[in-house]
């Protein structure tokens, strides 16, 4: 299988964008860069950048390494936060530049990044249930929830028509030593896919992020027979577009705001998602937009239905994409950060149904029952 690389070109149009110094992992760097004029500071470059540019914001996420590993062990670990990191945050604050920390690893890594979070003016958390914990630990009210989203510049259904779709895929990691709920969810969705595989054309493909690495991250039997390798993030975004169904499991199942970023990205890329249950999915999507299954049999039935019905896939994706474009892009998330901090840019955002031209579609049908299907929009 060959999936073309999705190229990420930095935007040359900085008009109206905020100047933001950032520390981000590779996934988040691609998601946020179109929204802000991002400067990826390092321990050796931040002082020169601060002296040379008029920054509007410092935005740091809970990155284990950050900015091509330049901040590895600075934000979390036995010696974190390290002096260089502390000095950098304080320098931005001394110039009255708002500082924002986003712990996208909550709730399991709340304690790991708490000391770094203390340094910042504002803290966002991926799990809204953690807001009281942050308020108690940090002693202030400048805490809010910030969830994942889709970046339409990269997470979109544009694809080559000369490459055929395959049936079912899962992309992620297997954790042998933690997240028992996640293992149970894999039994549901991957097990259901294996049950139906003999009746499909290409069956189940598993992309393992740690393929060939540490033993505790390798898929066990019987799933190991379906592991087809690993893909970098740019090619994974392309792969999202070439399957009839993508599967999802959740490391956190009971958070109202924390669910896997892949749910937004895959739906935006034009492929329906079947997921094990998650409280957050119910808050973000209608049941007709992302299918949740609770048993192996339900998973098998859902996969069979979507693989066999292009019409069902197209409608499910269409409704999910409308939800994302209206409420869950990184333009929406950037605006949320800016408003909470008290900043504003001159960009016309977010991309929502309220700021794009209205379109009326007139179509013919010989089926009177279709009126209820297509109207109202």
Coordinates of N, CA and C in Angstrom, one line a residue, residues 15 176 220 281:
X15 N -1.0 38.3 7.4 CA -1.9 39.5 7.6 C -3.0 39.1 8.6
X176 N 0.2 -2.6 26.6 CA 0.1 -3.8 27.3 C 0.1 -3.6 28.8
X220 N -0.8 -7.8 20.3 CA -0.7 -9.3 20.5 C -1.6 -10.0 19.5
X281 N -17.6 11.9 22.9 CA -18.1 11.7 21.5 C -19.6 12.1 21.5

